[in-house]
Each structure stands twice: as C-alpha cells, then as structure tokens.
Amino acid sequence: MVDCSVLKSKNQQSTMLASACVLCLGLSSFSAKSETSVYHHAKHSFDEKILPTPDKPRVAVLSAYYGTSLKLANVTRPNKQGYASQHGYYFEDAYAQDSAVQTFIDDALSKGEMSSIEDQSAKYNDLLFLKLKIFMHYLNKWKNKFDYIFWTDADSIFFNQSKTLESFLPSDPRYNLIVPAGPLRSPRWHGVINTGHFFLKICPWSKMLIQSVSRQSEAPCNTSIPLFNGWLNLCKGKCCEWGEQGAMMQVLQSNPAMTAHVKFVGLREFSSHFPFYGNGDLVIHLPGIATSDRLAIFHEITSHADFNTGTFKSSIMELTERARPVHNDDHLSDMDYTDLQSRIQNQGYGK
C-alpha cells in the first residue's frame, strides 16, 4: 500500500499516485472474478460463507447517526435501510453497528461536549472530521468485501428509490471518487464539492486521499492560499470551512494528479441540496437546517412522496411552502461535466 507520508515532492506525488491508481485499477479488474461475502439486510451482519461475486459492482451504503443526528434516526435510517434492501446493497450505521467506531466517536463527543451542540456551531464543524476516521476504518474493514462505499449523510432520504447506485458509477476505471460539485458555468460555485453523498472506491488510492485530507485537517490553517473561485475562504478555525469538505477541496485544489481520478457530477445527480430538488431525484439532503425543522420537512415530504418514482402522489402544492422545491440554475438535474474532466486531464485541475 502507498504511504502518503513519504510523498514529499510534486514528482514523487505524481509517481506514487499513479502507482496507487494502478493498484486501484487492478483491484477493480480482480473484483469481477473474485469471491465475496454474503450479506443479510435484516441482520446487518456478514455471513462468511463465500459465494461467486455478482456481475454488478459490490456497493455498500454507509452512514453514521451520532450527536444531534440521532434525533433523525427514526425517520431517515429506515428509509436508507429500505432502499438498500430493495436493491441488494448492504447498509451499515457505523455508530450503531461497529463498536470501534462508537468508541472513538463517544470519546470525541465527551471531550468536546458536542452531543448537544447544534449543527452550525464551530464545535460541530470540528466533529465533521470524524467522517474521515470512519472512512479509513471502513476502507480496511470492507477490503475485498465490497468495491465501493456510498456515503449518505444522516440528514437525507432516498426519494426516487427506483434508481440504482450502479447507474451513477463511471465506466472509466480511472475514477475512484465520484462526488457532486457546482457547475462549470457558475463563476461562484464551480468545483465546490458536496461530501454529504459520494462514492469512494475501496483501494489504496482512496486511503491516500483520506490520509491527505486528514493531514490537511490537522495542519495549521494556511492563510496564504488563494480564495476558492475568488471568494470562498477555505481557511477557517483550526483548519477549514465546512469541515472535511473544505479540507478535501484544499487537497484537490493543490493536487491535479490526484484530482484526475475524481469524477465530478452535478449537484442533483445523487445529492439534491434542499430546497433545490425536483421530481425523480435520488436523494433529498437537508444540510444547514435546525434538527427540528429537518424533522418537520422530512415528515411532510415522506407523507406525500411516491418513493417508486421520486414524485408526489398528487400536486406538489400539497406541500407547505417551507417543504416545496425551489428552482436554482446551479442545481439542475442534467449537468454536463465533460469539459471539466477534459480540463483535468489536459491541464490539471486547480492550477
């Protein structure tokens, strides 16, 4: 496995990243011929009996309910479990089902006394970095069991449950991270990612990414870095604006070689940021909203939703104004990132 701690120069980074990517490609090719564990949705546990791998990529759905998000568990967790079960994915709540994860999260909560901190506080922003530790744990835990992890934040529901996760995976094996980002044509938001939902391939490159983002989160904030898109200051507090999301943006901005293996998709591809959602969207995500308001909006949407199609049973006007979708040109369902991928390959993203 590639150790990111030895990457000291730009040339070394490019060489080692290429090696890691070759390993990822090899793992992807191997997984189509290898064997896998059987998983049972009702028990949420592995049966170690080995059976041939399915033809489709092995995708596991991962979330974690802790702190204030525990208040959402009775509403959004059954929705995620139902979607996963319908399509044959293994779902795991990292906090509830993995004792090691529960231990380090409880330790962080007790040290920071964050269990009662509301979502927009500085302490909560620090708590977001626990996602990185969770991911490193599962990249090791699920090695050779799955091909991809699909992370889904606790403050979201699967709306159009007829869509499969495989339909969002790129055919090009070079991509190891698939993440929503603002559109190219938006001077303000292009390249601004949303890590509320993303796919991460289980391979050495992904470990390198998480290690790099973790080191970025622990390093002193570099106030000399340029503003992202000329306005967004990613340097905030001990590290970054928006927690692990800002740290990842800094890593990708400064490392075109790494970014070449990231597939950017539209903001409504599989993580529609409320209220900018619409009919047929896979996920409705409610970040930056007080927990009580989230619960009320989720209750209203789920009461009227047809989850087979990602629409509402009758008129959208059945919803109160606070729950209705809002049009936003930066949040459309058919964003084309072909030009962005060409720019990454030919020029290097973030230069």
Coordinates of C-alpha atoms in Angstrom, one line a residue:
M1 CA 0.0 0.0 0.0
V2 CA 1.2 3.5 -0.7
D3 CA 2.1 5.6 2.3
C4 CA 1.2 9.2 1.8
S5 CA 3.7 10.3 4.5
V6 CA 6.6 9.6 2.1
L7 CA 5.2 11.9 -0.6
K8 CA 7.4 15.0 -0.4
S9 CA 7.8 16.4 -3.8
K10 CA 5.4 17.1 -6.7
N11 CA 7.2 14.5 -8.8
Q12 CA 7.1 11.9 -6.1
Q13 CA 3.4 12.6 -5.5
S14 CA 2.6 12.1 -9.2
T15 CA 4.6 8.9 -9.4
M16 CA 3.1 7.4 -6.2
L17 CA -0.4 8.5 -7.1
A18 CA 0.0 6.7 -10.5
S19 CA 1.1 3.6 -8.6
A20 CA -1.8 3.8 -6.3
C21 CA -4.1 4.2 -9.3
V22 CA -2.7 1.1 -11.0
L23 CA -3.4 -0.8 -7.8
C24 CA -7.0 0.5 -7.8
L25 CA -7.5 -0.5 -11.5
G26 CA -6.1 -3.9 -10.6
L27 CA -8.5 -4.3 -7.8
S28 CA -11.4 -3.3 -10.0
S29 CA -10.5 -5.8 -12.6
F30 CA -9.9 -8.5 -10.0
S31 CA -13.2 -7.9 -8.2
A32 CA -15.2 -9.1 -11.3
K33 CA -13.6 -12.5 -10.9
S34 CA -13.2 -12.8 -7.2
E35 CA -15.4 -14.0 -4.4
T36 CA -17.4 -12.1 -1.8
S37 CA -19.2 -12.5 1.5
V38 CA -22.9 -12.8 1.6
Y39 CA -24.6 -10.1 3.5
H40 CA -28.0 -10.1 5.1
H41 CA -30.0 -6.9 5.4
A42 CA -32.3 -7.9 8.2
K43 CA -29.4 -8.8 10.5
H44 CA -27.0 -6.2 9.1
S45 CA -24.2 -8.7 9.5
F46 CA -21.9 -10.7 7.4
D47 CA -22.2 -14.4 6.7
E48 CA -18.6 -15.5 5.9
K49 CA -19.8 -18.2 3.5
I50 CA -18.1 -17.5 0.2
L51 CA -20.2 -17.3 -3.0
P52 CA -19.3 -16.0 -6.5
T53 CA -19.3 -12.3 -7.0
P54 CA -22.4 -10.8 -8.6
D55 CA -21.9 -9.3 -12.1
K56 CA -22.6 -5.8 -10.8
P57 CA -20.1 -3.8 -8.6
R58 CA -20.4 -4.5 -4.9
V59 CA -21.7 -1.4 -3.3
A60 CA -22.2 -0.9 0.4
V61 CA -24.2 2.0 1.8
L62 CA -22.7 3.7 4.9
S63 CA -24.0 6.3 7.3
A64 CA -23.5 7.2 10.9
Y65 CA -26.0 8.5 13.4
Y66 CA -24.4 10.2 16.4
G67 CA -24.7 13.5 18.3
T68 CA -27.7 15.6 17.2
S69 CA -28.2 13.3 14.1
L70 CA -29.5 10.6 16.5
K71 CA -32.7 12.6 16.6
L72 CA -33.2 11.9 12.8
A73 CA -32.5 8.1 13.1
N74 CA -36.2 7.0 13.4
V75 CA -37.1 9.0 10.3
T76 CA -34.2 8.7 7.8
R77 CA -32.5 5.4 8.8
P78 CA -35.4 3.1 8.0
N79 CA -35.6 5.0 4.6
K80 CA -32.0 4.1 3.9
Q81 CA -32.3 0.6 5.1
G82 CA -35.4 0.1 2.9
Y83 CA -33.7 1.5 -0.2
A84 CA -30.6 -0.7 0.3
S85 CA -32.6 -3.8 0.9
Q86 CA -34.7 -3.2 -2.2
H87 CA -31.6 -3.1 -4.4
G88 CA -29.5 -5.7 -2.6
Y89 CA -27.0 -3.4 -1.0
Y90 CA -25.5 -3.9 2.4
F91 CA -26.3 -0.9 4.7
E92 CA -24.5 -0.1 7.9
D93 CA -24.9 2.6 10.5
A94 CA -21.3 2.9 11.6
Y95 CA -22.0 4.3 15.1
A96 CA -24.7 1.7 15.9
Q97 CA -23.1 -1.3 14.4
D98 CA -19.4 -1.0 14.9
S99 CA -18.0 -0.9 18.4
A100 CA -14.7 0.6 17.4
V101 CA -16.4 3.5 15.6
Q102 CA -18.7 4.0 18.5
T103 CA -15.8 4.2 20.9
F104 CA -13.8 6.9 19.1
I105 CA -17.0 8.9 18.4
D106 CA -18.1 8.7 22.0
D107 CA -14.6 9.8 23.0
A108 CA -14.8 12.8 20.7
L109 CA -18.3 13.7 21.9
S110 CA -17.3 13.6 25.6
K111 CA -14.1 15.6 25.1
G112 CA -15.8 18.3 23.2
E113 CA -19.2 18.0 24.9
M114 CA -20.7 18.1 21.5
S115 CA -23.7 15.8 21.9
S116 CA -25.9 18.8 22.5
I117 CA -24.2 21.2 20.1
E118 CA -26.5 22.4 17.3
D119 CA -25.4 21.9 13.7
Q120 CA -23.9 25.3 12.8
S121 CA -21.6 25.8 15.7
A122 CA -17.8 25.7 15.5
K123 CA -17.5 22.6 17.6
Y124 CA -19.9 20.8 15.3
N125 CA -17.7 21.8 12.4
D126 CA -14.8 20.1 14.2
L127 CA -16.9 17.0 14.7
L128 CA -17.4 16.7 10.9
F129 CA -13.8 15.5 10.7
L130 CA -14.8 12.2 12.3
K131 CA -16.1 11.2 8.9
L132 CA -12.5 10.8 7.8
K133 CA -11.7 8.5 10.6
I134 CA -14.8 6.5 9.9
F135 CA -13.8 6.1 6.2
M136 CA -10.3 5.0 7.0
H137 CA -11.8 2.3 9.3
Y138 CA -14.2 1.0 6.7
L139 CA -11.6 1.1 3.8
N140 CA -9.8 -1.5 5.9
K141 CA -12.8 -3.3 7.3
W142 CA -14.5 -3.8 3.9
K143 CA -11.4 -4.5 1.8
N144 CA -12.2 -7.5 -0.5
K145 CA -15.8 -7.5 0.6
F146 CA -17.0 -4.5 -1.5
D147 CA -15.9 -2.4 -4.4
Y148 CA -17.4 0.9 -3.5
I149 CA -18.7 2.7 -0.4
F150 CA -21.6 5.0 -0.9
W151 CA -21.7 7.5 1.9
T152 CA -25.0 9.1 2.8
D153 CA -25.3 11.8 5.5
A154 CA -27.9 11.2 8.2
D155 CA -29.9 14.3 7.3
S156 CA -31.1 12.9 4.0
I157 CA -33.6 10.4 2.5
F158 CA -33.7 8.3 -0.7
F159 CA -36.5 9.9 -2.7
N160 CA -36.6 8.1 -6.1
Q161 CA -36.0 4.6 -5.0
S162 CA -36.2 3.1 -8.4
K163 CA -32.8 4.4 -9.3
T164 CA -29.8 2.2 -8.6
L165 CA -26.4 3.3 -7.3
E166 CA -24.6 1.4 -10.1
S167 CA -26.2 3.7 -12.6
F168 CA -24.0 6.5 -11.2
L169 CA -20.7 4.7 -11.4
P170 CA -18.5 5.7 -14.3
S171 CA -17.4 3.1 -16.9
D172 CA -13.9 4.6 -16.9
P173 CA -12.0 2.7 -14.1
R174 CA -9.6 5.6 -13.5
Y175 CA -12.2 7.3 -11.3
N176 CA -12.0 6.4 -7.6
L177 CA -14.1 9.2 -6.1
I178 CA -17.4 10.3 -7.5
V179 CA -18.6 13.5 -5.9
P180 CA -21.2 16.2 -6.6
A181 CA -19.8 19.7 -7.5
G182 CA -21.0 23.1 -8.6
P183 CA -21.4 23.6 -12.4
L184 CA -18.6 24.9 -14.6
R185 CA -20.7 27.8 -15.8
S186 CA -21.1 29.2 -12.3
P187 CA -18.2 31.5 -11.5
R188 CA -19.1 31.3 -7.8
W189 CA -19.8 27.6 -7.4
H190 CA -17.9 25.6 -10.0
G191 CA -15.7 23.0 -8.3
V192 CA -17.3 23.5 -4.9
I193 CA -18.0 19.9 -3.8
N194 CA -20.6 18.4 -1.5
T195 CA -19.4 15.5 0.6
G196 CA -22.8 14.7 2.0
H197 CA -23.0 11.9 -0.5
F198 CA -20.3 10.4 -2.6
F199 CA -18.8 7.1 -3.9
L200 CA -15.3 6.0 -2.8
K201 CA -13.7 3.0 -4.4
I202 CA -12.1 0.6 -1.9
C203 CA -8.5 0.7 -3.0
P204 CA -5.1 2.2 -2.0
W205 CA -5.7 5.5 -3.8
S206 CA -8.7 6.1 -1.6
K207 CA -6.7 5.5 1.5
M208 CA -4.2 8.0 0.2
L209 CA -6.9 10.6 -0.3
I210 CA -8.3 10.1 3.2
Q211 CA -4.8 10.3 4.7
S212 CA -4.1 13.5 2.8
V213 CA -7.4 15.1 3.8
S214 CA -6.8 14.1 7.4
R215 CA -3.4 15.6 7.4
Q216 CA -4.9 18.8 5.9
S217 CA -7.4 18.9 8.7
E218 CA -4.7 18.6 11.4
A219 CA -2.3 21.1 9.8
P220 CA -2.2 24.8 10.8
C221 CA -4.6 26.8 8.6
N222 CA -2.7 28.2 5.6
T223 CA -4.0 31.8 5.3
S224 CA -1.9 32.4 2.2
I225 CA -3.9 30.0 -0.1
P226 CA -5.9 31.8 -2.8
L227 CA -9.6 32.3 -2.2
F228 CA -11.5 29.4 -3.9
N229 CA -13.2 30.9 -7.0
G230 CA -12.0 34.3 -5.8
W231 CA -14.4 34.5 -2.9
L232 CA -14.5 31.3 -0.7
N233 CA -12.0 31.3 2.1
L234 CA -11.4 27.6 2.9
C235 CA -9.3 28.5 5.9
K236 CA -11.4 28.7 9.0
G237 CA -10.7 27.9 12.6
K238 CA -8.1 25.2 13.1
C239 CA -8.4 24.1 9.5
C240 CA -11.2 24.5 7.0
E241 CA -14.5 25.9 6.2
W242 CA -17.2 23.2 6.1
G243 CA -15.1 20.6 8.0
E244 CA -13.8 17.7 6.0
Q245 CA -15.5 19.0 2.8
G246 CA -13.3 22.1 2.9
A247 CA -10.2 20.1 3.7
M248 CA -10.9 17.8 0.7
M249 CA -11.3 20.9 -1.5
Q250 CA -7.9 22.2 -0.4
V251 CA -6.3 18.8 -1.2
L252 CA -7.9 18.5 -4.6
Q253 CA -7.2 22.2 -5.4
S254 CA -3.5 21.8 -4.8
N255 CA -3.0 18.3 -6.4
P256 CA -4.1 18.0 -10.0
A257 CA -2.6 14.5 -10.2
M258 CA -5.0 13.3 -7.5
T259 CA -7.9 15.2 -8.9
A260 CA -7.5 13.5 -12.3
H261 CA -9.1 10.4 -10.6
V262 CA -12.1 12.3 -9.3
K263 CA -15.4 12.2 -11.3
F264 CA -17.4 15.3 -10.7
V265 CA -21.2 15.1 -11.2
G266 CA -24.0 17.7 -10.9
L267 CA -25.3 18.7 -7.5
R268 CA -28.6 17.0 -8.2
E269 CA -27.1 13.8 -9.5
F270 CA -27.4 11.9 -6.3
S271 CA -27.4 14.5 -3.5
S272 CA -30.0 17.2 -4.1
H273 CA -29.4 20.0 -1.6
F274 CA -32.7 21.1 -0.2
P275 CA -34.7 23.1 -1.3
F276 CA -33.1 22.7 -4.7
Y277 CA -34.6 19.3 -5.6
G278 CA -37.1 18.0 -8.1
N279 CA -39.1 15.1 -9.4
G280 CA -37.0 12.0 -10.0
D281 CA -34.0 12.9 -7.8
L282 CA -32.4 10.1 -6.0
V283 CA -31.7 11.8 -2.7
I284 CA -33.0 14.9 -0.8
H285 CA -30.4 16.3 1.5
L286 CA -31.1 18.9 4.3
P287 CA -27.8 20.3 5.5
G288 CA -27.5 23.5 7.4
I289 CA -31.0 23.3 8.9
A290 CA -32.0 23.0 12.5
T291 CA -32.9 19.5 13.6
S292 CA -36.5 20.4 14.5
D293 CA -37.0 21.9 11.0
R294 CA -35.5 18.9 9.4
L295 CA -37.8 16.6 11.2
A296 CA -40.9 18.7 10.1
I297 CA -39.8 18.8 6.5
F298 CA -39.0 15.1 6.3
H299 CA -42.3 14.3 7.8
E300 CA -44.1 16.4 5.2
I301 CA -42.2 15.1 2.2
T302 CA -42.4 11.4 3.3
S303 CA -46.2 11.8 3.9
H304 CA -46.8 12.9 0.3
A305 CA -44.0 11.1 -1.6
D306 CA -44.2 8.3 -4.1
F307 CA -40.9 6.6 -3.5
N308 CA -41.3 4.4 -6.5
T309 CA -40.9 7.4 -8.8
G310 CA -39.4 10.2 -6.7
T311 CA -42.5 12.3 -7.2
F312 CA -45.5 13.4 -5.1
K313 CA -48.7 11.4 -5.1
S314 CA -50.8 14.3 -6.3
S315 CA -50.0 18.0 -6.6
I316 CA -46.8 19.5 -5.2
M317 CA -49.0 22.2 -3.8
E318 CA -50.0 19.7 -1.1
L319 CA -46.7 20.7 0.5
T320 CA -46.4 23.8 2.6
E321 CA -44.2 26.5 1.2
R322 CA -41.3 25.5 3.5
A323 CA -41.1 22.0 2.0
R324 CA -41.6 22.8 -1.6
P325 CA -38.7 22.6 -4.1
V326 CA -37.1 25.8 -5.3
H327 CA -35.6 26.2 -8.8
N328 CA -31.9 27.2 -8.9
D329 CA -29.9 27.3 -12.2
D330 CA -26.8 25.9 -10.3
H331 CA -28.8 22.9 -9.2
L332 CA -30.1 21.2 -12.4
S333 CA -30.6 17.5 -12.9
D334 CA -28.6 17.3 -16.2
M335 CA -25.3 19.0 -15.6
D336 CA -22.6 18.0 -18.1
Y337 CA -19.1 17.8 -16.7
T338 CA -17.3 16.6 -19.8
D339 CA -15.5 19.9 -20.2
L340 CA -14.3 19.8 -16.6
Q341 CA -13.0 16.2 -17.0
S342 CA -11.1 17.3 -20.2
R343 CA -9.6 20.2 -18.3
I344 CA -8.4 18.0 -15.5
Q345 CA -6.8 15.5 -17.9
N346 CA -5.2 18.1 -20.2
Q347 CA -4.3 21.0 -17.9
G348 CA -4.5 19.9 -14.3
Y349 CA -7.3 21.0 -12.0
G350 CA -6.5 23.7 -9.5
K351 CA -3.5 25.1 -11.4

